[in-house]
Amino acid sequence: MELTKNFDPKAIEDKWYKHWLSKRYFSSKPDSRPAFTVVIPPPNVTGVLHMGHTLNETVQDVLVRKARMSGFNACWVPGSDHASIATEAKVVGMLKEKGIDKNSLTRTEFLKYAFEWKEKYGGIIYNQIERLGCSVDWDRTTFTMDDHYYKAVIKVFIDLYNKGLIYRGARMINWDSAAKTALSDEEVEYKDITGKLYHLRYKLDTNKEAYINIATQRPETIMGDTAICVNPNDERYAHLKGAYAFVPLINRRIPIIFDDYIDINFGTGALKVTPAHDINDYNLGLKNNLEIVDTINEDGTMSAAAQIYVGEDRFVARKKIVKELEERGFLAKEEEYSTRLGYSQRTGVVVEPRISTQWFVKMKELAQPALKAVVDGDIKIHPGDKFLATYKYWLENVKDWCISRQLWWGQQIPAWYDPEGRIVVAETEEEAYNKYYNEFGDKPQINGEIWSGLTQDADVLDTWFSSWLWPTQVFKGITEPDNEEVKYYYPGSVLVTGQDIIFFWVARMVMAGMEYEKKIPFKDVYFTGMVRDKHGRKMSKSLGNSPDLLELIDKYGADAVRFGIMVSSPAGNDLMFDENSLEQGRNFNNKIWNALKLIKMWEGRARQLTGIYETAENKFALDWFENRLYKVRADVEILMTQFRLSEALKTIYSLIWVDFCSWYLEWIKPGFEQPINAAVYNKTINYFESLLQLLHPYMPFVTEEIYHLLQEQQNDLCVKQFETVKPIDATILAQGELLKQVITTIRDGRNKNQLKPKETITLFIETDIKETYYSIKDILCKQVNADELSFTNEALANTIVLAVEKDKFYIKTDKELDSVTLKEDLLKDLEHQKGFLASVEKKLSNERFIQNAKTDVLAMEQKKKADAEARIKTIEESLSIIS
RNA sequence: GGGAGUUUAGCUCAGUUGGUUUAGAGCAUCUGCCUUACAAGCAGAGGGUCACAGGUUCGACUCCUGUAACUCCCA
């Protein structure tokens, strides 16, 4: 069989993914094995996978594939959420292009368009997950607007309402004037900006010539002013008790009130109170029974109540009002002012504080068990406790959750109102009627006529109000409580997600899990960092620094993308994404491919040759590598349970590239066109298979392909189970290290003396432990291109002298030697060793050290001292024979 | 303003209860090699007063205090 020069990912990725699917390796049914359950953090249907998702999905796939190969029944549930605000905006935009106004449609008609849109674009994400090689159970794909899921959300709403944990009320909420909906506190992002502080003159009615100056950032809201407030301890305003002032431009007469909430030192010390447009003013208003004048419409334009500039956008109105205030002498001064403004996470517009009647979830009660689960350690957060404090803080200071959204795309709130505003909450309209009848007695009468209808709340629920049920409802735990699947798969094993949604999603899932399953939803939470570009900037559409996933896969291959993103992703830290690391992944693919090519060259030459297998160097190489393999297997096992996935990958990478390719294969490599012993060949195949298996969770495609090219296989690597790790022989590992060190030292000596790789040498070893070299001397000769090796008991003149540990090596060659460099190197080493010895001796001559240090530490120091002295002696002897 | 975290080689990071050869890896750099698996490669090398200043200790990258810079969260 002819193998291509380089590995070509394109040729095999699709083939293997289809093969795995056809074997149904990714589909899971409850059985006698322990479950390993992961639910995908549902990306929203409007999007494409960005690099953050790529990191996230890769981490999950590594964990899931590893579990599947380690005796677990691995179940990874894919899906997406409906993203009410974002999707509705896209659908409205799509309709607009078709010349259709949303308001001209009925709710049902609109939803039909929305579902069509979802069918068309919602699959993009799934295709990307597939291309990345993710081993998700596609039969379990769940969408938060599926029928059963919709029912679950409604059921939970009703249940919490009946428990008194959901209420409806008028509150100051965050209003998104572009999406025309309320937002939860978590959906507001604050940014520092430089604004302006306007000092305005309000005429007092005590004296026609007297004014009071107030400072405001929002002059367009003065028409909503219903008071001016000053601090009762502020002497400047003490005389104004009981006084009134007039709002500029509209001349409303408003009282001057006193409250120590006011900061005397801020602005002018006098605050205009606009209860409809500021949360603090709202509270002041409640306290002082002030009127609420709402001057801004839901689309952000000035309302009729504003009296002037009606219909103008709030920011346009601001400019015009400032101009008019200035012209009419009400503007005392303007100053620069740095402040923070809230922006909508979804639409980016400035959030408008607005009084509005909305639905809320009481969070205090739900938060308690969720806090306890993490504090008690039932749920472990990784890495370390980096995010524990954030989680705790939020739950300890949690505020009620505004869950109603003024949209159509989502679960419609199951509340019905009569014309007097009385509420019943029920699953269906019919049930609502019955409930209403039961609750309020006879059918209500309006204007003496029999009343004929209840109206359902037009709003839908926050998308997170459906996502928080994800770990249970993907197994229908809400709609069919205690069913076999939820009993088997819940709680999940690990949740992998970004630290940015710790409140939105993670904390709330724990709440829902504790409330409805009475159990935590997952045992471990692994937070990935944010993906940045190589300059450390956030990836964003506007910067254009976010690469296209499919293009990257086309260019480097899925395995290389997975490698690149995992290798540069230490747990929890931000990841500086750099295409260099993908290149490294591609090179790694190629390295493994070439190891395959080398071994395949031997296939036809593998013969049972008497005596050859049992040569000492073959046996040494085989034993050494076997132990290296076990050592790394054990290390990787530990690293992975600690979620140190990046380190585990680096460890495997180095085992394959350095230990296997650079050392082991060179050691067992037969001479040019020479036969190889069949036993050595077969063991090498087995080692290679183990390496591929170890790497498979990270790079599934290339490993599966090579696994099958190595030899005829009865199974697939994808589901090949790991064998238990055998005990490790530390002695042979140490011997291997010594051998590598000797080889490297001699090669360095060759290099420094400009010996060409092809020039052979004669090597002499002066050592007390000759027997150590018996099993490795043939490897040594091969690796340093020595045609002759012998032992000596004395220093040899006119040779290159090198020292490793207590042993000395003499290289004899025809070439003229660079004794100056040689001497310099030895002197440098001598100096280093002497410095080291001094530091050890200093320790050992300290009485308090002798008294306090543990015996094994003491013994170690004494050994260090003896070793250092021996090395110094070796080096000095070597120096003495260099002319 | 409050809280959390980070600071180790040019870059990205390890360094597990303070002692393990006077700090490790990958990438990048430099030198030499087209050696019959691989130039997307091979062989070798150089590079760090562990942010700064104190303190605890026989001993500090590791523990404590302070300072500085950066990042994130909250108001």
Short mmCIF file of N, CA, C and O in Angstrom, two decimals, chain A residues 446-528:
data_model
loop_
_atom_site.label_atom_id
_atom_site.label_comp_id
_atom_site.label_asym_id
_atom_site.label_seq_id
_atom_site.Cartn_x
_atom_site.Cartn_y
_atom_site.Cartn_z
N ILE A 446 -70.00 42.40 33.91
CA ILE A 446 -69.45 43.70 33.57
C ILE A 446 -70.59 44.53 33.01
O ILE A 446 -71.26 44.08 32.08
N ASN A 447 -70.80 45.70 33.56
CA ASN A 447 -71.86 46.58 33.10
C ASN A 447 -73.19 45.85 32.99
O ASN A 447 -73.96 46.01 32.05
N GLY A 448 -73.42 44.96 33.96
CA GLY A 448 -74.70 44.26 33.97
C GLY A 448 -74.82 43.14 32.97
O GLY A 448 -75.78 42.39 32.98
N GLU A 449 -73.84 43.00 32.09
CA GLU A 449 -73.93 41.92 31.11
C GLU A 449 -73.08 40.74 31.56
O GLU A 449 -72.12 40.91 32.29
N ILE A 450 -73.41 39.54 31.06
CA ILE A 450 -72.59 38.39 31.39
C ILE A 450 -71.24 38.57 30.69
O ILE A 450 -71.17 38.80 29.50
N TRP A 451 -70.19 38.43 31.47
CA TRP A 451 -68.85 38.62 30.93
C TRP A 451 -68.44 37.39 30.13
O TRP A 451 -68.78 36.27 30.43
N SER A 452 -67.70 37.60 29.07
CA SER A 452 -67.52 36.50 28.14
C SER A 452 -66.09 36.04 27.91
O SER A 452 -65.86 35.15 27.12
N GLY A 453 -65.10 36.61 28.56
CA GLY A 453 -63.77 36.09 28.22
C GLY A 453 -62.65 36.49 29.16
O GLY A 453 -62.70 37.51 29.83
N LEU A 454 -61.64 35.63 29.18
CA LEU A 454 -60.39 35.94 29.86
C LEU A 454 -59.35 36.20 28.78
O LEU A 454 -59.41 35.63 27.70
N THR A 455 -58.39 37.04 29.06
CA THR A 455 -57.35 37.32 28.08
C THR A 455 -56.02 36.78 28.62
O THR A 455 -55.65 37.06 29.77
N GLN A 456 -55.31 36.05 27.76
CA GLN A 456 -54.02 35.53 28.22
C GLN A 456 -52.95 36.62 28.14
O GLN A 456 -52.98 37.46 27.23
N ASP A 457 -52.04 36.59 29.07
CA ASP A 457 -50.89 37.51 29.06
C ASP A 457 -50.19 37.38 27.70
O ASP A 457 -49.95 36.28 27.22
N ALA A 458 -49.89 38.51 27.08
CA ALA A 458 -49.31 38.47 25.73
C ALA A 458 -47.82 38.17 25.74
O ALA A 458 -47.25 37.83 24.71
N ASP A 459 -47.19 38.26 26.89
CA ASP A 459 -45.73 38.18 26.93
C ASP A 459 -45.22 36.73 27.01
O ASP A 459 -45.96 35.82 27.33
N VAL A 460 -43.93 36.59 26.70
CA VAL A 460 -43.30 35.28 26.83
C VAL A 460 -42.29 35.32 27.97
O VAL A 460 -42.00 36.37 28.54
N LEU A 461 -41.73 34.15 28.27
CA LEU A 461 -40.78 34.05 29.38
C LEU A 461 -39.34 34.19 28.88
O LEU A 461 -39.01 33.81 27.75
N ASP A 462 -38.51 34.72 29.74
CA ASP A 462 -37.07 34.82 29.51
C ASP A 462 -36.53 33.46 29.05
O ASP A 462 -36.91 32.42 29.56
N THR A 463 -35.63 33.49 28.06
CA THR A 463 -35.06 32.24 27.54
C THR A 463 -34.37 31.45 28.66
O THR A 463 -34.42 30.23 28.69
N TRP A 464 -33.74 32.15 29.59
CA TRP A 464 -33.04 31.45 30.67
C TRP A 464 -34.02 30.74 31.59
O TRP A 464 -33.64 29.84 32.33
N PHE A 465 -35.30 31.19 31.53
CA PHE A 465 -36.30 30.50 32.34
C PHE A 465 -36.60 29.12 31.74
O PHE A 465 -37.17 28.27 32.40
N SER A 466 -36.21 28.92 30.48
CA SER A 466 -36.30 27.55 29.95
C SER A 466 -34.96 26.84 30.07
O SER A 466 -34.90 25.65 30.38
N SER A 467 -33.85 27.55 29.86
CA SER A 467 -32.53 26.89 29.91
C SER A 467 -32.21 26.33 31.29
O SER A 467 -31.42 25.38 31.38
N TRP A 468 -32.77 26.92 32.32
CA TRP A 468 -32.39 26.44 33.66
C TRP A 468 -32.94 25.04 33.94
O TRP A 468 -32.53 24.41 34.89
N LEU A 469 -33.84 24.56 33.06
CA LEU A 469 -34.38 23.21 33.24
C LEU A 469 -33.62 22.19 32.40
O LEU A 469 -33.95 21.00 32.40
N TRP A 470 -32.61 22.67 31.65
CA TRP A 470 -31.92 21.85 30.66
C TRP A 470 -31.42 20.49 31.18
O TRP A 470 -31.71 19.46 30.57
N PRO A 471 -30.68 20.43 32.30
CA PRO A 471 -30.11 19.14 32.71
C PRO A 471 -31.18 18.07 33.01
O PRO A 471 -30.88 16.90 32.96
N THR A 472 -32.36 18.49 33.34
CA THR A 472 -33.39 17.50 33.64
C THR A 472 -34.36 17.30 32.49
O THR A 472 -34.71 16.18 32.14
N GLN A 473 -34.76 18.40 31.84
CA GLN A 473 -35.79 18.24 30.81
C GLN A 473 -35.26 17.60 29.52
O GLN A 473 -36.05 17.04 28.77
N VAL A 474 -33.97 17.62 29.26
CA VAL A 474 -33.49 16.87 28.10
C VAL A 474 -33.79 15.38 28.30
O VAL A 474 -33.84 14.62 27.34
N PHE A 475 -33.99 14.98 29.55
CA PHE A 475 -34.41 13.60 29.83
C PHE A 475 -35.88 13.56 30.28
O PHE A 475 -36.32 12.62 30.94
N LYS A 476 -36.61 14.63 29.99
CA LYS A 476 -38.04 14.76 30.31
C LYS A 476 -38.32 14.62 31.81
O LYS A 476 -39.36 14.09 32.23
N GLY A 477 -37.39 15.11 32.60
CA GLY A 477 -37.53 15.00 34.05
C GLY A 477 -38.64 15.86 34.63
O GLY A 477 -39.17 15.55 35.70
N ILE A 478 -39.01 16.93 33.93
CA ILE A 478 -40.09 17.79 34.45
C ILE A 478 -41.44 17.25 34.00
O ILE A 478 -42.36 17.12 34.80
N THR A 479 -41.53 16.91 32.71
CA THR A 479 -42.82 16.49 32.19
C THR A 479 -43.17 15.05 32.56
O THR A 479 -44.34 14.70 32.66
N GLU A 480 -42.15 14.21 32.74
CA GLU A 480 -42.41 12.84 33.18
C GLU A 480 -41.49 12.53 34.35
O GLU A 480 -40.49 11.82 34.20
N PRO A 481 -41.81 13.04 35.51
CA PRO A 481 -40.89 12.93 36.65
C PRO A 481 -40.56 11.47 36.95
O PRO A 481 -41.40 10.59 36.76
N ASP A 482 -39.33 11.26 37.37
CA ASP A 482 -38.87 9.94 37.79
C ASP A 482 -38.91 8.88 36.70
O ASP A 482 -38.97 7.69 36.99
N ASN A 483 -38.88 9.29 35.43
CA ASN A 483 -38.84 8.27 34.39
C ASN A 483 -37.47 7.57 34.39
O ASN A 483 -36.52 8.05 35.00
N GLU A 484 -37.39 6.45 33.71
CA GLU A 484 -36.18 5.63 33.77
C GLU A 484 -34.93 6.39 33.33
O GLU A 484 -33.86 6.24 33.90
N GLU A 485 -35.08 7.19 32.29
CA GLU A 485 -33.91 7.89 31.75
C GLU A 485 -33.38 8.93 32.73
O GLU A 485 -32.18 9.03 32.96
N VAL A 486 -34.28 9.72 33.28
CA VAL A 486 -33.81 10.76 34.19
C VAL A 486 -33.20 10.13 35.44
O VAL A 486 -32.22 10.62 35.99
N LYS A 487 -33.75 8.98 35.82
CA LYS A 487 -33.18 8.28 36.98
C LYS A 487 -31.76 7.79 36.68
O LYS A 487 -30.90 7.80 37.54
N TYR A 488 -31.55 7.37 35.44
CA TYR A 488 -30.25 6.83 35.06
C TYR A 488 -29.22 7.94 34.77
O TYR A 488 -28.08 7.88 35.22
N TYR A 489 -29.65 8.96 34.02
CA TYR A 489 -28.68 9.95 33.55
C TYR A 489 -28.49 11.16 34.48
O TYR A 489 -27.50 11.86 34.38
N TYR A 490 -29.49 11.42 35.32
CA TYR A 490 -29.40 12.60 36.19
C TYR A 490 -28.88 12.17 37.54
O TYR A 490 -29.35 11.14 38.05
N PRO A 491 -27.99 12.88 38.19
CA PRO A 491 -27.38 14.13 37.75
C PRO A 491 -26.27 13.90 36.73
O PRO A 491 -25.67 12.83 36.70
N GLY A 492 -26.01 14.91 35.95
CA GLY A 492 -24.94 14.85 34.97
C GLY A 492 -23.58 14.77 35.63
O GLY A 492 -23.44 15.04 36.83
N SER A 493 -22.59 14.39 34.86
CA SER A 493 -21.25 14.23 35.41
C SER A 493 -20.53 15.56 35.49
O SER A 493 -20.00 15.94 36.52
N VAL A 494 -20.49 16.25 34.37
CA VAL A 494 -19.76 17.51 34.35
C VAL A 494 -20.44 18.49 33.43
O VAL A 494 -20.99 18.11 32.39
N LEU A 495 -20.44 19.74 33.84
CA LEU A 495 -20.94 20.81 32.99
C LEU A 495 -19.74 21.65 32.56
O LEU A 495 -18.96 22.07 33.39
N VAL A 496 -19.62 21.83 31.26
CA VAL A 496 -18.52 22.65 30.74
C VAL A 496 -19.10 23.92 30.16
O VAL A 496 -19.96 23.86 29.27
N THR A 497 -18.67 25.06 30.66
CA THR A 497 -19.25 26.29 30.14
C THR A 497 -18.33 27.47 30.40
O THR A 497 -17.31 27.33 31.05
N GLY A 498 -18.72 28.61 29.87
CA GLY A 498 -17.92 29.83 30.03
C GLY A 498 -18.25 30.49 31.36
O GLY A 498 -19.38 30.43 31.84
N GLN A 499 -17.25 31.12 31.92
CA GLN A 499 -17.45 31.76 33.22
C GLN A 499 -18.43 32.93 33.15
O GLN A 499 -18.96 33.35 34.16
N ASP A 500 -18.69 33.42 31.93
CA ASP A 500 -19.57 34.59 31.81
C ASP A 500 -21.03 34.26 32.09
O ASP A 500 -21.82 35.17 32.31
N ILE A 501 -21.40 32.98 32.07
CA ILE A 501 -22.81 32.70 32.33
C ILE A 501 -23.02 31.97 33.66
O ILE A 501 -23.97 31.23 33.84
N ILE A 502 -22.12 32.23 34.58
CA ILE A 502 -22.23 31.63 35.90
C ILE A 502 -23.57 31.97 36.58
O ILE A 502 -24.17 31.14 37.22
N PHE A 503 -24.04 33.23 36.39
CA PHE A 503 -25.32 33.60 37.00
C PHE A 503 -26.49 33.25 36.10
O PHE A 503 -27.47 32.67 36.56
N PHE A 504 -26.37 33.63 34.84
CA PHE A 504 -27.45 33.39 33.89
C PHE A 504 -27.93 31.95 33.95
O PHE A 504 -29.09 31.65 33.89
N TRP A 505 -26.95 31.06 34.01
CA TRP A 505 -27.28 29.68 33.71
C TRP A 505 -26.88 28.72 34.83
O TRP A 505 -27.71 27.98 35.33
N VAL A 506 -25.61 28.72 35.20
CA VAL A 506 -25.11 27.70 36.12
C VAL A 506 -25.86 27.75 37.45
O VAL A 506 -26.43 26.74 37.89
N ALA A 507 -25.88 28.92 38.07
CA ALA A 507 -26.52 29.04 39.37
C ALA A 507 -28.00 28.70 39.28
O ALA A 507 -28.56 28.03 40.15
N ARG A 508 -28.63 29.14 38.20
CA ARG A 508 -30.07 28.89 38.08
C ARG A 508 -30.37 27.42 37.81
O ARG A 508 -31.40 26.90 38.24
N MET A 509 -29.47 26.74 37.08
CA MET A 509 -29.67 25.30 36.88
C MET A 509 -29.59 24.55 38.20
O MET A 509 -30.32 23.59 38.42
N VAL A 510 -28.66 25.00 39.05
CA VAL A 510 -28.55 24.35 40.35
C VAL A 510 -29.84 24.56 41.13
O VAL A 510 -30.38 23.64 41.74
N MET A 511 -30.37 25.79 41.07
CA MET A 511 -31.64 26.07 41.75
C MET A 511 -32.75 25.15 41.25
O MET A 511 -33.47 24.53 42.04
N ALA A 512 -32.90 25.09 39.94
CA ALA A 512 -33.97 24.28 39.36
C ALA A 512 -33.77 22.80 39.69
O ALA A 512 -34.72 22.08 39.99
N GLY A 513 -32.52 22.36 39.65
CA GLY A 513 -32.22 20.97 39.95
C GLY A 513 -32.60 20.63 41.38
O GLY A 513 -33.22 19.60 41.66
N MET A 514 -32.24 21.51 42.30
CA MET A 514 -32.53 21.27 43.70
C MET A 514 -34.04 21.32 43.96
O MET A 514 -34.58 20.59 44.78
N GLU A 515 -34.72 22.17 43.22
CA GLU A 515 -36.16 22.33 43.43
C GLU A 515 -36.94 21.14 42.85
O GLU A 515 -37.88 20.65 43.47
N TYR A 516 -36.53 20.68 41.66
CA TYR A 516 -37.36 19.68 40.97
C TYR A 516 -36.84 18.26 41.02
O TYR A 516 -37.61 17.32 40.90
N GLU A 517 -35.53 18.08 41.15
CA GLU A 517 -35.02 16.71 41.27
C GLU A 517 -34.54 16.44 42.68
O GLU A 517 -34.15 15.32 43.01
N LYS A 518 -34.54 17.50 43.49
CA LYS A 518 -34.02 17.40 44.86
C LYS A 518 -32.58 16.94 44.87
O LYS A 518 -32.09 16.37 45.84
N LYS A 519 -31.90 17.10 43.75
CA LYS A 519 -30.50 16.67 43.64
C LYS A 519 -29.75 17.69 42.80
O LYS A 519 -30.35 18.33 41.92
N ILE A 520 -28.45 17.77 43.00
CA ILE A 520 -27.63 18.64 42.17
C ILE A 520 -27.72 18.20 40.71
O ILE A 520 -27.90 17.02 40.43
N PRO A 521 -27.61 19.14 39.76
CA PRO A 521 -27.73 18.76 38.35
C PRO A 521 -26.44 18.21 37.74
O PRO A 521 -26.49 17.62 36.66
N PHE A 522 -25.29 18.42 38.38
CA PHE A 522 -24.02 17.91 37.85
C PHE A 522 -23.01 17.91 39.00
O PHE A 522 -23.17 18.66 39.96
N LYS A 523 -22.01 17.06 38.89
CA LYS A 523 -21.07 16.91 40.00
C LYS A 523 -19.90 17.88 39.89
O LYS A 523 -19.37 18.34 40.89
N ASP A 524 -19.51 18.15 38.66
CA ASP A 524 -18.39 19.07 38.45
C ASP A 524 -18.80 20.16 37.47
O ASP A 524 -19.55 19.90 36.53
N VAL A 525 -18.29 21.34 37.71
CA VAL A 525 -18.47 22.42 36.73
C VAL A 525 -17.07 22.85 36.30
O VAL A 525 -16.22 23.15 37.14
N TYR A 526 -16.84 22.79 34.99
CA TYR A 526 -15.54 23.19 34.47
C TYR A 526 -15.72 24.48 33.69
O TYR A 526 -16.44 24.52 32.69
N PHE A 527 -15.11 25.53 34.18
CA PHE A 527 -15.22 26.82 33.48
C PHE A 527 -14.05 27.02 32.53
O PHE A 527 -12.89 26.93 32.94
N THR A 528 -14.37 27.29 31.28
CA THR A 528 -13.31 27.62 30.34
C THR A 528 -13.13 29.14 30.34
O THR A 528 -14.03 29.88 30.72
#
